[in-house]
Coordinates of C-alpha atoms and ligand atoms in Angstrom, one line a residue:
X1 CA 127.7 97.5 96.8
X2 CA 128.2 96.0 93.4
X3 CA 130.0 92.9 95.1
X4 CA 126.8 92.0 96.7
X5 CA 124.7 91.8 93.5
X6 CA 127.6 89.8 91.8
X7 CA 127.2 87.2 94.6
X8 CA 123.3 86.7 94.2
X9 CA 124.2 85.4 90.6
X10 CA 126.4 82.8 91.9
X11 CA 124.8 79.3 92.5
X12 CA 122.9 78.9 95.7
X13 CA 124.8 77.1 98.4
X14 CA 123.7 73.3 98.9
X15 CA 120.5 73.0 100.7
X16 CA 119.4 76.7 100.1
X17 CA 116.2 77.3 98.2
X18 CA 114.6 80.6 97.4
X19 CA 110.9 81.1 96.1
X20 CA 109.0 84.4 95.4
X21 CA 106.4 85.3 98.1
X22 CA 104.2 87.2 95.8
X23 CA 104.1 88.9 92.2
X24 CA 104.6 92.3 94.2
X25 CA 107.8 91.6 96.3
X26 CA 109.4 89.3 98.7
X27 CA 111.3 85.8 98.7
X28 CA 111.2 83.0 101.0
X29 CA 115.0 81.7 101.6
X30 CA 115.0 78.0 103.0
X31 CA 117.7 76.0 104.3
X32 CA 119.5 78.6 106.3
X33 CA 120.1 78.3 110.1
X34 CA 120.4 81.8 111.7
X35 CA 121.4 80.5 115.1
X36 CA 124.9 79.9 113.9
X37 CA 127.2 82.4 112.3
X38 CA 126.7 82.7 108.4
X39 CA 129.9 82.6 106.2
X40 CA 130.7 85.6 104.0
X41 CA 129.4 84.1 100.6
X42 CA 126.0 83.3 102.4
X43 CA 125.8 86.8 103.9
X44 CA 126.6 88.4 100.4
X45 CA 123.8 86.0 99.0
X46 CA 121.3 87.0 101.5
X47 CA 122.0 90.8 101.0
X48 CA 121.9 90.5 97.3
X49 CA 118.6 88.7 97.7
X50 CA 117.2 91.6 99.7
X51 CA 118.2 94.1 97.2
X52 CA 116.3 91.9 94.5
X53 CA 113.2 91.0 96.4
X54 CA 112.9 93.9 99.1
X55 CA 111.7 91.5 101.7
X56 CA 113.0 88.1 102.8
X57 CA 111.4 85.5 104.8
X58 CA 113.6 82.9 106.6
X59 CA 111.0 80.5 108.4
X60 CA 111.6 77.9 111.0
X61 CA 114.2 79.7 113.2
X62 CA 114.8 79.4 117.0
X63 CA 116.8 82.5 118.0
X64 CA 117.7 84.1 121.1
X65 CA 118.5 87.9 121.3
X66 CA 122.3 87.6 120.6
X67 CA 121.7 85.3 117.6
X68 CA 119.1 87.7 116.1
X69 CA 121.5 90.5 116.6
X70 CA 124.4 88.8 115.0
X71 CA 122.1 88.0 112.1
X72 CA 121.1 91.7 111.9
X73 CA 124.6 92.8 111.9
X74 CA 125.3 90.9 108.7
X75 CA 123.5 93.9 107.0
X76 CA 125.1 96.8 108.8
X77 CA 125.3 98.7 112.1
X78 CA 122.1 98.1 114.3
X79 CA 120.0 101.0 115.8
X80 CA 119.4 101.4 119.5
X81 CA 115.8 101.6 120.6
X82 CA 114.5 105.0 121.5
X83 CA 114.3 104.0 125.2
X84 CA 110.7 104.9 125.4
X85 CA 109.5 101.3 125.0
X86 CA 110.4 98.2 126.7
X87 CA 109.8 98.2 130.2
X88 CA 111.9 95.1 130.5
X89 CA 115.4 96.7 131.1
X90 CA 117.4 93.7 130.6
X91 CA 116.9 93.5 126.9
X92 CA 119.8 94.1 124.4
X93 CA 120.0 97.8 123.4
X94 CA 119.2 97.1 119.9
X95 CA 116.3 94.7 120.6
X96 CA 112.6 96.1 120.7
X97 CA 109.8 93.8 121.5
X98 CA 106.8 94.5 119.5
X99 CA 104.2 92.8 121.8
X100 CA 100.9 93.3 123.6
X101 CA 102.2 91.4 126.7
X102 CA 101.7 93.0 130.0
X103 CA 103.4 93.2 133.5
X104 CA 101.5 94.5 136.4
X105 CA 98.8 95.8 134.1
X106 CA 101.3 97.6 131.8
X107 CA 102.6 96.8 128.4
X108 CA 106.0 95.6 128.4
X109 CA 106.8 96.4 124.7
X110 CA 106.1 98.6 121.8
X111 CA 103.4 99.0 119.3
X112 CA 101.1 96.5 121.1
X113 CA 97.6 96.4 119.6
X114 CA 95.6 97.3 116.7
X115 CA 95.9 97.9 112.9
X116 CA 99.0 100.1 111.8
X117 CA 98.8 102.3 108.6
X118 CA 101.5 101.9 106.2
X119 CA 104.7 103.6 107.1
X120 CA 108.7 103.4 106.8
X121 CA 110.5 102.9 110.1
X122 CA 112.2 106.2 111.3
X123 CA 111.3 108.4 108.4
X124 CA 111.1 111.2 110.8
X125 CA 114.8 111.3 111.5
X126 CA 117.8 112.8 109.2
X127 CA 119.0 109.2 108.6
X128 CA 116.2 106.6 108.6
X129 CA 117.1 103.1 109.3
X130 CA 117.8 101.1 106.2
X131 CA 116.2 97.9 107.4
X132 CA 114.0 96.3 109.8
X133 CA 113.9 92.7 111.1
X134 CA 111.1 90.9 113.1
X135 CA 111.3 87.4 114.7
X136 CA 108.1 85.9 115.3
X137 CA 107.7 84.3 118.8
X138 CA 103.9 84.4 119.5
X139 CA 101.1 85.1 117.0
X140 CA 97.2 85.5 117.1
X141 CA 95.1 82.8 115.6
X142 CA 94.0 85.2 113.0
X143 CA 94.8 88.9 112.0
X144 CA 98.2 90.8 113.1
X145 CA 99.5 90.2 109.5
X146 CA 102.2 92.6 108.3
X147 CA 101.8 94.1 105.0
X148 CA 104.4 95.2 102.6
X149 CA 104.1 97.5 99.7
X150 CA 106.7 97.8 97.0
X151 CA 107.6 101.5 96.4
X152 CA 109.8 100.8 93.3
X153 CA 106.6 99.5 91.6
X154 CA 104.8 102.4 93.1
X155 CA 107.1 104.9 91.3
X156 CA 107.4 103.1 88.2
X157 CA 103.6 103.1 87.8
X158 CA 103.1 106.8 88.2
X159 CA 102.5 108.7 85.0
X160 CA 105.4 110.6 83.5
X161 CA 103.9 114.0 84.3
X162 CA 103.2 112.9 87.9
X163 CA 106.7 111.8 88.3
X164 CA 108.2 115.1 86.9
X165 CA 105.9 117.0 89.2
X166 CA 107.2 115.0 92.2
X167 CA 111.0 115.2 91.3
X168 CA 112.6 117.7 93.7
X169 CA 109.8 118.0 96.2
X170 CA 110.4 117.1 99.9
X171 CA 107.7 116.1 102.6
X172 CA 107.8 116.4 106.4
X173 CA 107.5 113.2 108.4
X174 CA 106.5 113.4 112.0
X175 CA 106.3 110.9 115.0
X176 CA 105.6 111.7 118.7
X177 CA 106.6 108.9 121.0
X178 CA 103.9 107.9 123.0
X179 CA 101.7 110.7 121.6
X180 CA 99.3 108.7 119.4
X181 CA 96.7 106.4 120.8
X182 CA 96.4 104.5 117.5
X183 CA 98.7 103.8 114.6
X184 CA 95.7 103.7 112.2
X185 CA 95.3 107.6 112.6
X186 CA 97.5 109.7 110.4
X187 CA 99.9 111.8 112.3
X188 CA 98.9 115.0 110.5
X189 CA 95.6 114.7 112.4
X190 CA 97.4 115.3 115.6
X191 CA 99.3 118.5 116.6
X192 CA 103.0 117.8 117.1
X193 CA 104.7 118.9 120.0
X194 CA 108.1 120.3 120.7
X195 CA 109.2 116.6 121.7
X196 CA 108.1 115.1 118.3
X197 CA 110.6 113.7 115.7
X198 CA 110.4 115.5 112.6
X199 CA 112.4 115.6 109.2
X200 CA 111.7 116.4 105.7
X201 CA 112.9 113.8 103.0
X202 CA 112.7 113.8 99.2
X203 CA 109.3 112.4 98.0
X204 CA 111.1 110.2 95.7
X205 CA 114.5 108.6 96.5
X206 CA 117.2 106.8 94.8
X207 CA 118.1 103.5 96.5
X208 CA 122.0 103.7 96.9
X209 CA 122.4 99.9 96.2
X210 CA 120.2 99.2 93.4
X211 CA 120.0 102.7 91.7
X212 CA 116.2 102.4 91.5
X213 CA 113.8 105.1 92.4
X214 CA 111.1 104.5 95.2
X215 CA 108.4 106.6 96.5
X216 CA 109.1 107.8 100.0
X217 CA 105.8 109.2 101.5
X218 CA 103.4 107.3 103.9
X219 CA 99.9 107.5 105.3
X220 CA 101.1 107.2 109.0
X221 CA 103.7 109.7 109.2
X222 CA 104.0 112.0 106.1
X223 CA 102.3 115.3 107.2
X224 CA 102.8 117.8 104.4
X225 CA 105.0 118.7 101.3
X226 CA 107.3 121.6 101.8
X227 CA 106.5 124.8 100.2
X228 CA 103.0 123.8 98.8
X229 CA 99.9 125.3 99.9
X230 CA 98.3 123.0 102.7
X231 CA 95.2 122.1 100.7
X232 CA 97.1 121.2 97.6
X233 CA 99.6 119.2 99.5
X234 CA 96.9 117.3 101.4
X235 CA 95.1 116.3 98.0
X236 CA 98.4 115.2 96.4
X237 CA 99.5 113.1 99.4
X238 CA 96.1 111.6 99.7
X239 CA 96.2 110.5 96.0
X240 CA 99.8 109.1 96.5
X241 CA 98.9 107.3 99.5
X242 CA 95.9 105.6 97.5
X243 CA 98.3 104.9 94.7
X244 CA 101.1 103.2 96.8
X245 CA 98.8 101.0 98.6
X246 CA 97.3 99.2 95.7
X247 CA 97.0 95.6 96.0
X248 CA 99.4 95.0 92.9
X249 CA 102.2 96.2 95.1
X250 CA 101.5 94.3 98.3
X251 CA 102.5 91.2 99.9
X252 CA 100.6 90.3 103.1
X253 CA 102.4 88.1 105.6
X254 CA 100.7 85.7 107.8
X255 CA 103.0 85.0 110.7
X256 CA 104.2 81.5 112.0
X257 CA 106.3 81.5 115.0
X258 CA 110.0 81.2 114.1
X259 CA 109.5 83.2 111.1
X260 CA 112.3 85.9 110.6
X261 CA 111.4 88.7 108.1
X262 CA 113.8 91.5 107.1
X263 CA 112.8 94.3 104.7
X264 CA 114.4 97.3 103.1
X265 CA 112.9 100.5 104.5
X266 CA 114.2 102.4 101.4
X267 CA 111.8 100.7 99.0
X268 CA 109.0 99.3 101.0
X269 CA 106.3 100.4 103.3
X270 CA 104.8 98.1 105.8
X271 CA 101.6 98.0 107.8
X272 CA 99.9 95.6 110.3
X273 CA 96.2 94.5 110.2
X274 CA 94.0 94.3 113.2
X275 CA 93.8 91.5 115.4
X276 CA 92.1 90.4 118.6
X277 CA 93.7 92.3 121.6
X278 CA 92.9 89.4 124.0
X279 CA 95.3 87.2 122.1
X280 CA 99.0 87.3 122.6
X281 CA 101.3 88.7 119.8
X282 CA 105.1 88.9 120.3
X283 CA 107.8 89.7 117.9
X284 CA 111.4 90.8 118.5
X285 CA 112.6 93.7 116.5
X286 CA 116.0 95.0 115.3
X287 CA 116.8 97.9 112.9
X288 CA 119.8 98.1 110.9
X289 CA 120.9 102.0 110.9
X290 CA 123.6 101.9 108.4
X291 CA 124.5 99.6 105.6
X292 CA 128.1 98.5 106.0
X293 CA 130.4 97.3 103.3
X294 CA 130.4 93.5 103.2
X295 CA 133.7 92.5 105.2
Ligands
SIN301 C1 106.2 97.8 113.0 O1 105.8 98.6 112.2 O2 107.7 97.8 113.3 C2 105.4 96.7 113.6 C3 105.0 95.8 112.6 C4 104.1 94.9 113.0 O3 103.7 94.7 114.1 O4 103.7 94.0 112.4

């Protein structure tokens, strides 16, 4: 992906401005209209900015499903939803609505209410998605923020002795569709059923685009470290969870309708703060399953 990084060093197109969102990670990109196709140079620029900043905010958008899918496809091949969500059946197969909206007393989307612990999307399958994009349609008056934690920084800040201890270790991540009532309870407290998705990944992974190492465990879905006595694994994971969620690594995003946020799941964890379930919250999500070469 060297071509992508070269492009970010080029001058920004006229009318496009970039500013950091926080000392931890994240950049805001202004001056883009995602409702129309982006040219190759701009796609290269945006992809390079995502490598550099891990999270990108493009505010002030007005997107239908097809336009959001097209922007998602600038980054690679989109995933399909698991099919266990979205009671609305006429949605694009790559779209998932993260919403507490109801029809006939039933939620019509996914991940409706409440706090969510830090996690990385689809860490429980062999090939987790590389990026996730949310487009804000309705947001509560307070809370329901999405928080991002920079896992390059989390890895870099570990003492060398701990880094040496973690190199070569794998951890099991588990998710049971519909099997947990709250996303603010670690999955390891539940007993996974045979229908649960579960996969072991290295505890530290090297990002293929940047060559940087990032910590890859999370409080919501990482269950245990392979081959380690359970008590030792629990203690080690708990200390890693506390370490990787330090304020110094975090940017908390307060949503405004029209915001588009995309983040790189290979180096970022995300979480959600609680909000009043009586207030509407609706975001439209796509995931990028594989990162394709820039065409
Ligand atoms: C998610 O984890 O994909 C949802 C995050 C959010 O609702 O803010």
